[in-house]
CSV table of C-alpha atoms in Angstrom, one decimal:
chain,number,residue,atom,x,y,z
V,1,UNK,CA,-0.1,40.1,-0.1
V,2,UNK,CA,-2.8,39.6,-2.8
V,3,UNK,CA,-4.4,42.6,-2.7
V,4,UNK,CA,-1.0,44.9,-2.4
V,5,UNK,CA,-0.3,42.8,-5.6
V,6,UNK,CA,-3.8,44.6,-6.6
V,7,UNK,CA,-2.0,47.7,-5.9
V,8,UNK,CA,1.5,47.9,-7.5
V,9,UNK,CA,0.1,48.6,-11.1
V,10,UNK,CA,0.1,52.1,-11.8
V,11,UNK,CA,-2.9,52.5,-14.1
V,12,UNK,CA,-6.8,52.5,-12.1
V,13,UNK,CA,-8.0,50.0,-15.5
V,14,UNK,CA,-5.3,46.8,-13.8
V,15,UNK,CA,-6.2,47.4,-10.8
V,16,UNK,CA,-9.4,46.8,-11.5
V,17,UNK,CA,-9.4,44.0,-13.5
V,18,UNK,CA,-7.3,41.9,-11.2
V,19,UNK,CA,-9.4,42.5,-8.1
V,20,UNK,CA,-12.1,41.0,-10.5
V,21,UNK,CA,-10.2,38.1,-11.3
V,22,UNK,CA,-8.8,37.8,-7.7
V,23,UNK,CA,-12.9,37.8,-7.1
V,24,UNK,CA,-13.5,35.1,-9.5
V,25,UNK,CA,-10.1,32.9,-8.0
V,26,UNK,CA,-11.8,33.1,-4.5
V,27,UNK,CA,-15.6,32.1,-5.7
V,28,UNK,CA,-16.3,29.1,-4.3
V,29,UNK,CA,-17.1,26.0,-7.3
V,30,UNK,CA,-20.7,25.7,-7.2
V,31,UNK,CA,-21.9,22.9,-4.9
V,32,UNK,CA,-24.2,20.6,-6.4
V,33,UNK,CA,-28.2,20.1,-4.5
V,34,UNK,CA,-28.4,16.6,-2.4
V,35,UNK,CA,-32.0,16.3,-0.3
V,36,UNK,CA,-31.7,15.1,3.3
V,37,UNK,CA,-31.4,13.0,4.7
V,38,UNK,CA,-28.5,11.2,1.8
V,39,UNK,CA,-29.9,7.8,0.9
V,40,UNK,CA,-26.8,4.7,1.4
V,41,UNK,CA,-25.6,3.5,-1.8
V,42,UNK,CA,-26.2,-0.7,-2.4
V,43,UNK,CA,-22.8,-0.8,-2.4
V,44,UNK,CA,-22.3,0.2,1.6
V,45,UNK,CA,-25.6,-2.0,2.4
V,46,UNK,CA,-24.0,-5.1,0.8
V,47,UNK,CA,-20.5,-4.1,2.8
V,48,UNK,CA,-22.4,-3.6,6.0
V,49,UNK,CA,-24.5,-7.3,5.9
V,50,UNK,CA,-20.7,-8.8,5.8
V,51,UNK,CA,-18.5,-9.3,8.6
V,52,UNK,CA,-15.7,-8.6,9.4
V,53,UNK,CA,-13.0,-8.1,12.1
V,54,UNK,CA,-12.8,-4.8,14.0
V,55,UNK,CA,-10.0,-3.6,12.7
V,56,UNK,CA,-10.8,-4.5,9.0
V,57,UNK,CA,-11.0,-1.5,7.0
V,58,UNK,CA,-12.2,0.2,3.0
V,59,UNK,CA,-9.9,1.9,1.3
V,60,UNK,CA,-12.5,4.0,-1.9
V,61,UNK,CA,-10.8,5.2,-4.8
V,62,UNK,CA,-10.8,7.4,-8.5
V,63,UNK,CA,-9.1,7.5,-10.5
V,64,UNK,CA,-6.3,9.6,-11.2
V,65,UNK,CA,-5.3,9.9,-14.9
V,66,UNK,CA,-6.1,6.7,-17.5
V,67,UNK,CA,-4.8,3.5,-15.6
V,68,UNK,CA,-4.2,5.4,-12.0
V,69,UNK,CA,-6.4,5.4,-9.3
V,70,UNK,CA,-5.9,7.8,-6.2
V,71,UNK,CA,-7.8,7.7,-2.6
V,72,UNK,CA,-11.2,9.3,-3.3
V,73,UNK,CA,-10.7,11.9,-0.4
V,74,UNK,CA,-14.1,14.2,0.0
V,75,UNK,CA,-16.9,14.5,2.3
V,76,UNK,CA,-18.9,12.1,1.2
V,77,UNK,CA,-16.0,9.5,1.3
V,78,UNK,CA,-16.1,10.0,5.6
V,79,UNK,CA,-20.1,10.9,6.2
V,80,UNK,CA,-20.0,6.7,3.9
V,81,UNK,CA,-18.5,5.6,7.0
V,82,UNK,CA,-21.7,6.1,8.9
V,83,UNK,CA,-24.0,3.8,6.0
V,84,UNK,CA,-21.5,0.8,5.2
V,85,UNK,CA,-19.9,0.8,8.8
V,86,UNK,CA,-16.7,0.3,8.0
V,87,UNK,CA,-12.7,2.5,8.6
V,88,UNK,CA,-11.6,4.5,5.1
V,89,UNK,CA,-8.2,4.8,4.0
V,90,UNK,CA,-9.3,7.7,2.5
V,91,UNK,CA,-9.9,10.7,4.5
V,92,UNK,CA,-11.9,14.6,3.8
V,93,UNK,CA,-10.1,17.0,1.7
V,94,UNK,CA,-6.6,17.2,1.1
V,95,UNK,CA,-6.1,17.3,4.6
V,96,UNK,CA,-5.0,12.9,5.8
V,97,UNK,CA,-1.9,11.8,7.9
V,98,UNK,CA,1.4,10.6,6.6
V,99,UNK,CA,0.5,7.6,6.5
V,100,UNK,CA,-2.3,8.2,4.3
V,101,UNK,CA,-0.1,10.6,2.4
V,102,UNK,CA,2.0,8.1,1.2
V,103,UNK,CA,-0.1,5.7,0.1
V,104,UNK,CA,-1.9,8.9,-2.1
V,105,UNK,CA,1.5,9.3,-3.7
V,106,UNK,CA,2.3,5.5,-4.9
V,107,UNK,CA,-0.1,5.2,-5.8
V,108,UNK,CA,-0.9,8.4,-8.0
V,109,UNK,CA,2.7,7.5,-9.5
V,110,UNK,CA,2.6,4.2,-10.0
V,111,UNK,CA,0.5,3.6,-13.8
V,112,UNK,CA,-1.7,0.6,-14.4
V,113,UNK,CA,-1.5,0.2,-10.8
V,114,UNK,CA,-3.1,-3.2,-10.3
V,115,UNK,CA,-0.1,-4.7,-12.5
V,116,UNK,CA,2.3,-3.9,-9.9
V,117,UNK,CA,2.8,-6.8,-7.8
V,118,UNK,CA,3.3,-4.2,-4.8
V,119,UNK,CA,0.3,-3.0,-4.6
V,120,UNK,CA,-2.2,-5.6,-2.3
V,121,UNK,CA,0.6,-6.0,0.2
V,122,UNK,CA,1.0,-2.4,0.4
V,123,UNK,CA,-3.0,-1.9,1.3
V,124,UNK,CA,-2.4,-4.9,3.9
V,125,UNK,CA,-0.4,-2.6,5.9
V,126,UNK,CA,-3.5,-0.8,6.0
V,127,UNK,CA,-5.9,-3.6,7.2
V,128,UNK,CA,-7.9,-3.2,3.8
V,129,UNK,CA,-10.0,-5.9,3.1
V,130,UNK,CA,-12.5,-4.3,0.1
V,131,UNK,CA,-11.8,-1.3,-2.3
V,132,UNK,CA,-14.2,0.8,-3.3
V,133,UNK,CA,-14.2,1.6,-7.0
V,134,UNK,CA,-16.2,4.7,-7.2
V,135,UNK,CA,-17.3,4.8,-11.3
V,136,UNK,CA,-17.5,8.5,-11.9
V,137,UNK,CA,-15.7,7.9,-15.8
V,138,UNK,CA,-14.5,5.5,-18.3
V,139,UNK,CA,-11.2,5.9,-16.8
V,140,UNK,CA,-12.2,4.1,-13.8
V,141,UNK,CA,-13.3,1.2,-15.6
V,142,UNK,CA,-9.8,0.6,-17.2
V,143,UNK,CA,-8.6,0.4,-14.0
V,144,UNK,CA,-11.1,-2.3,-13.0
V,145,UNK,CA,-10.6,-4.4,-16.2
V,146,UNK,CA,-7.0,-4.0,-14.7
V,147,UNK,CA,-8.1,-5.2,-10.9
V,148,UNK,CA,-9.8,-8.0,-12.2
V,149,UNK,CA,-6.6,-9.5,-13.4
V,150,UNK,CA,-5.1,-9.4,-10.2
V,151,UNK,CA,-5.1,-13.0,-8.4
V,152,UNK,CA,-5.2,-11.3,-4.9
V,153,UNK,CA,-8.1,-9.5,-5.7
V,154,UNK,CA,-11.1,-10.6,-6.2
V,155,UNK,CA,-14.1,-9.4,-8.5
V,156,UNK,CA,-17.7,-9.2,-6.1
V,157,UNK,CA,-20.1,-6.8,-7.6
V,158,UNK,CA,-20.5,-3.6,-9.9
V,159,UNK,CA,-23.7,-1.8,-7.5
V,160,UNK,CA,-25.9,0.3,-9.5
V,161,UNK,CA,-26.6,4.4,-8.7
V,162,UNK,CA,-29.1,5.9,-6.2
V,163,UNK,CA,-30.2,10.0,-6.3
V,164,UNK,CA,-27.9,12.0,-3.9
V,165,UNK,CA,-24.3,12.1,-3.8
V,166,UNK,CA,-23.6,8.8,-5.1
V,167,UNK,CA,-25.8,9.0,-8.4
V,168,UNK,CA,-22.7,6.3,-10.2
V,169,UNK,CA,-21.5,2.8,-9.8
V,170,UNK,CA,-19.7,1.8,-6.8
V,171,UNK,CA,-17.9,-1.7,-7.9
V,172,UNK,CA,-16.4,-3.7,-4.9
V,173,UNK,CA,-13.6,-5.6,-4.8
V,174,UNK,CA,-12.2,-7.9,-1.4
V,175,UNK,CA,-8.8,-8.2,-1.2
V,176,UNK,CA,-7.9,-12.2,0.1
V,177,UNK,CA,-5.2,-13.3,1.7
V,178,UNK,CA,-1.7,-13.8,0.9
V,179,UNK,CA,-0.4,-16.8,-0.3
V,180,UNK,CA,2.2,-17.0,2.0
V,181,UNK,CA,1.3,-15.2,5.8
V,182,UNK,CA,4.5,-15.4,7.0
V,183,UNK,CA,6.1,-13.5,4.6
V,184,UNK,CA,4.8,-9.7,5.1
V,185,UNK,CA,7.1,-7.5,4.0
V,186,UNK,CA,7.1,-5.6,-0.2
V,187,UNK,CA,10.1,-7.3,-1.5
V,188,UNK,CA,12.7,-5.2,-3.7
V,189,UNK,CA,15.9,-6.1,-5.2
V,190,UNK,CA,17.8,-8.9,-4.1
V,191,UNK,CA,15.4,-11.5,-4.3
V,192,UNK,CA,14.3,-15.2,-6.1
V,193,UNK,CA,10.8,-15.7,-6.6
V,194,UNK,CA,8.6,-15.9,-4.1
V,195,UNK,CA,7.8,-20.4,-3.4
V,196,UNK,CA,5.5,-22.1,-1.0
V,197,UNK,CA,7.8,-22.4,1.6
V,198,UNK,CA,9.3,-19.0,1.3
V,199,UNK,CA,11.6,-17.5,-0.9
V,200,UNK,CA,15.9,-16.8,-1.6
V,201,UNK,CA,18.2,-13.7,-1.0
V,202,UNK,CA,20.0,-13.2,-3.6
V,203,UNK,CA,22.9,-12.2,-3.7
V,204,UNK,CA,24.7,-9.9,-0.4
V,205,UNK,CA,21.8,-7.2,-0.5
V,206,UNK,CA,18.4,-7.7,-0.5
V,207,UNK,CA,16.3,-4.6,-0.2
V,208,UNK,CA,11.8,-4.6,1.3
V,209,UNK,CA,9.7,-2.0,2.6
V,210,UNK,CA,7.1,-1.3,5.1
V,211,UNK,CA,3.9,0.9,5.9
V,212,UNK,CA,3.9,2.2,9.6
V,213,UNK,CA,0.5,3.9,10.1
V,214,UNK,CA,1.9,4.6,13.5
V,215,UNK,CA,5.4,5.4,15.3
V,216,UNK,CA,5.4,3.1,17.3
V,217,UNK,CA,8.2,0.1,18.6
V,218,UNK,CA,7.3,-3.1,16.1
V,219,UNK,CA,9.4,-6.1,15.8
V,220,UNK,CA,10.6,-8.4,12.8
V,221,UNK,CA,10.0,-12.5,13.1
V,222,UNK,CA,13.1,-13.8,11.0
V,223,UNK,CA,13.4,-17.7,9.7
V,224,UNK,CA,15.9,-18.6,7.7
V,225,UNK,CA,18.9,-21.3,6.5
V,226,UNK,CA,21.8,-20.4,5.2
V,227,UNK,CA,23.5,-21.4,1.4
V,228,UNK,CA,25.8,-23.3,3.8
V,229,UNK,CA,29.5,-23.7,1.4
V,230,UNK,CA,31.8,-25.6,3.1
V,231,UNK,CA,34.7,-23.6,4.8
V,232,UNK,CA,32.7,-20.8,5.1
V,233,UNK,CA,30.9,-19.3,7.5
V,234,UNK,CA,27.6,-17.2,6.6
V,235,UNK,CA,26.5,-14.4,8.8
V,236,UNK,CA,23.4,-11.5,8.0
V,237,UNK,CA,23.2,-8.0,9.1
V,238,UNK,CA,19.8,-6.7,8.9
V,239,UNK,CA,18.9,-3.0,9.1
V,240,UNK,CA,15.7,-0.5,8.9
V,241,UNK,CA,15.8,2.8,7.9
V,242,UNK,CA,19.5,3.0,8.3
V,243,UNK,CA,19.7,1.7,11.4
V,244,UNK,CA,20.3,-1.9,12.6
V,245,UNK,CA,17.9,-4.6,14.6
V,246,UNK,CA,19.6,-7.5,14.0
V,247,UNK,CA,22.6,-9.8,13.1
V,248,UNK,CA,23.0,-14.0,12.9
V,249,UNK,CA,25.8,-15.9,12.0
V,250,UNK,CA,25.4,-19.7,11.7
V,251,UNK,CA,27.7,-22.2,13.2
V,252,UNK,CA,26.2,-24.1,10.4
V,253,UNK,CA,22.7,-25.2,8.2
V,254,UNK,CA,20.1,-26.1,10.6
V,255,UNK,CA,17.5,-22.9,9.9
V,256,UNK,CA,17.6,-20.2,12.3
V,257,UNK,CA,14.7,-18.2,14.3
V,258,UNK,CA,14.4,-14.6,15.9
V,259,UNK,CA,12.8,-11.6,16.8
V,260,UNK,CA,14.3,-8.1,16.4
V,261,UNK,CA,13.0,-4.9,18.0
V,262,UNK,CA,12.9,-2.4,15.9
V,263,UNK,CA,12.6,0.6,18.4
V,264,UNK,CA,9.8,3.6,17.9
V,265,UNK,CA,12.7,5.9,17.2
V,266,UNK,CA,13.6,4.0,13.8
V,267,UNK,CA,10.7,3.8,11.7
V,268,UNK,CA,8.6,6.5,9.9
V,269,UNK,CA,5.2,7.2,9.7
V,270,UNK,CA,4.6,5.7,5.9
V,271,UNK,CA,7.7,3.4,4.3
V,272,UNK,CA,10.3,1.9,5.8
V,273,UNK,CA,13.7,0.2,4.2
V,274,UNK,CA,14.6,-2.6,4.7
V,275,UNK,CA,18.1,-4.0,4.1
V,276,UNK,CA,19.1,-7.5,4.4
V,277,UNK,CA,23.3,-7.9,4.4
V,278,UNK,CA,25.1,-11.2,4.0
V,279,UNK,CA,28.2,-12.3,3.9
V,280,UNK,CA,28.5,-14.5,0.7
V,281,UNK,CA,26.2,-15.9,-1.8
V,282,UNK,CA,27.0,-19.1,-4.1
V,283,UNK,CA,25.0,-21.4,-6.7
V,284,UNK,CA,23.1,-23.9,-5.0
V,285,UNK,CA,25.2,-27.7,-5.4
V,286,UNK,CA,23.6,-30.8,-6.3
V,287,UNK,CA,24.4,-33.3,-3.4
V,288,UNK,CA,24.6,-36.0,-5.9
V,289,UNK,CA,26.1,-34.9,-9.2
V,290,UNK,CA,28.1,-31.8,-7.8
V,291,UNK,CA,27.1,-27.5,-8.8
V,292,UNK,CA,23.6,-27.5,-10.5
V,293,UNK,CA,21.5,-26.0,-13.3
V,294,UNK,CA,21.2,-23.5,-11.2
V,295,UNK,CA,22.4,-19.8,-12.3
V,296,UNK,CA,21.5,-18.5,-9.2
V,297,UNK,CA,24.0,-17.0,-6.6
V,298,UNK,CA,22.1,-17.5,-3.3
V,299,UNK,CA,22.7,-16.4,-0.2
V,300,UNK,CA,20.0,-17.0,2.1
V,301,UNK,CA,16.2,-19.1,2.0
V,302,UNK,CA,13.6,-17.7,4.0
V,303,UNK,CA,10.7,-18.6,5.0
V,304,UNK,CA,9.0,-15.8,7.6
V,305,UNK,CA,10.0,-12.6,7.2
V,306,UNK,CA,7.2,-11.0,8.7
V,307,UNK,CA,7.2,-6.9,10.4
V,308,UNK,CA,4.5,-6.0,12.6
V,309,UNK,CA,3.4,-3.5,15.6
V,310,UNK,CA,3.9,-3.9,19.0
V,311,UNK,CA,0.5,-4.7,21.1
V,312,UNK,CA,-0.7,-1.9,23.1
V,313,UNK,CA,0.3,-2.0,26.8
């Protein structure tokens, strides 16, 4: 098609100009020479010395725009795994799995990413234990300062540059364990603030998301108790990506615990949306003095809301 386009102009000089422009376009960018063998970065040496579970990974980030990190996808990112020995969520060039594409797009469309309360819970679905922030410009410094303010991250250190592909500092942050491991869904709309015991659902519809890195069967663990109202029977219906995966009706006010199967046919690579619909919601009642000062309209309290892939057979 390019050659045909070059032949279309009637004047020879126009075809010549187009040909030169085409040659200029396809010429590869000059590569910076790197001495072999390459030297490991101090950040990789530190990471290699840390104990880690087999499924723990890292994510390599650079600044895509001010205050917005994106995945650092390049050959040097993959090559670095030979030095630190951890799998990386980032990949090579512009080709990566669909679940990684979701993370890349999500990061790139959320300015002030580390001020967003959803960022670290999303990273946990990728089993990210450490963040490697490649300090290639001043924009990464601003991202680092915001990451330091995130209470779900611990700043480790910034390690100095070395000659070779990583001739700049790399700063390392650790993803801390969640405040409540019983809830790993990323809560969206229709929820009250999380408390030490769990979270209240507000209104009759509450939404959340989770990330799947494989299209396989999953299970949703639920433990909840209703907001009881005399003369009414609370019930909930749970949907994943529009597919109903379970219902429950309370005959009393006691907590209910169950495990719901999510079939692989209902699972998407990347983002998955979960909706909980309740029969009713009501303001809390203070048993001692009647109606309380709490103006929230609550449907149920959730002690456990955890989605996990089924273990391999």
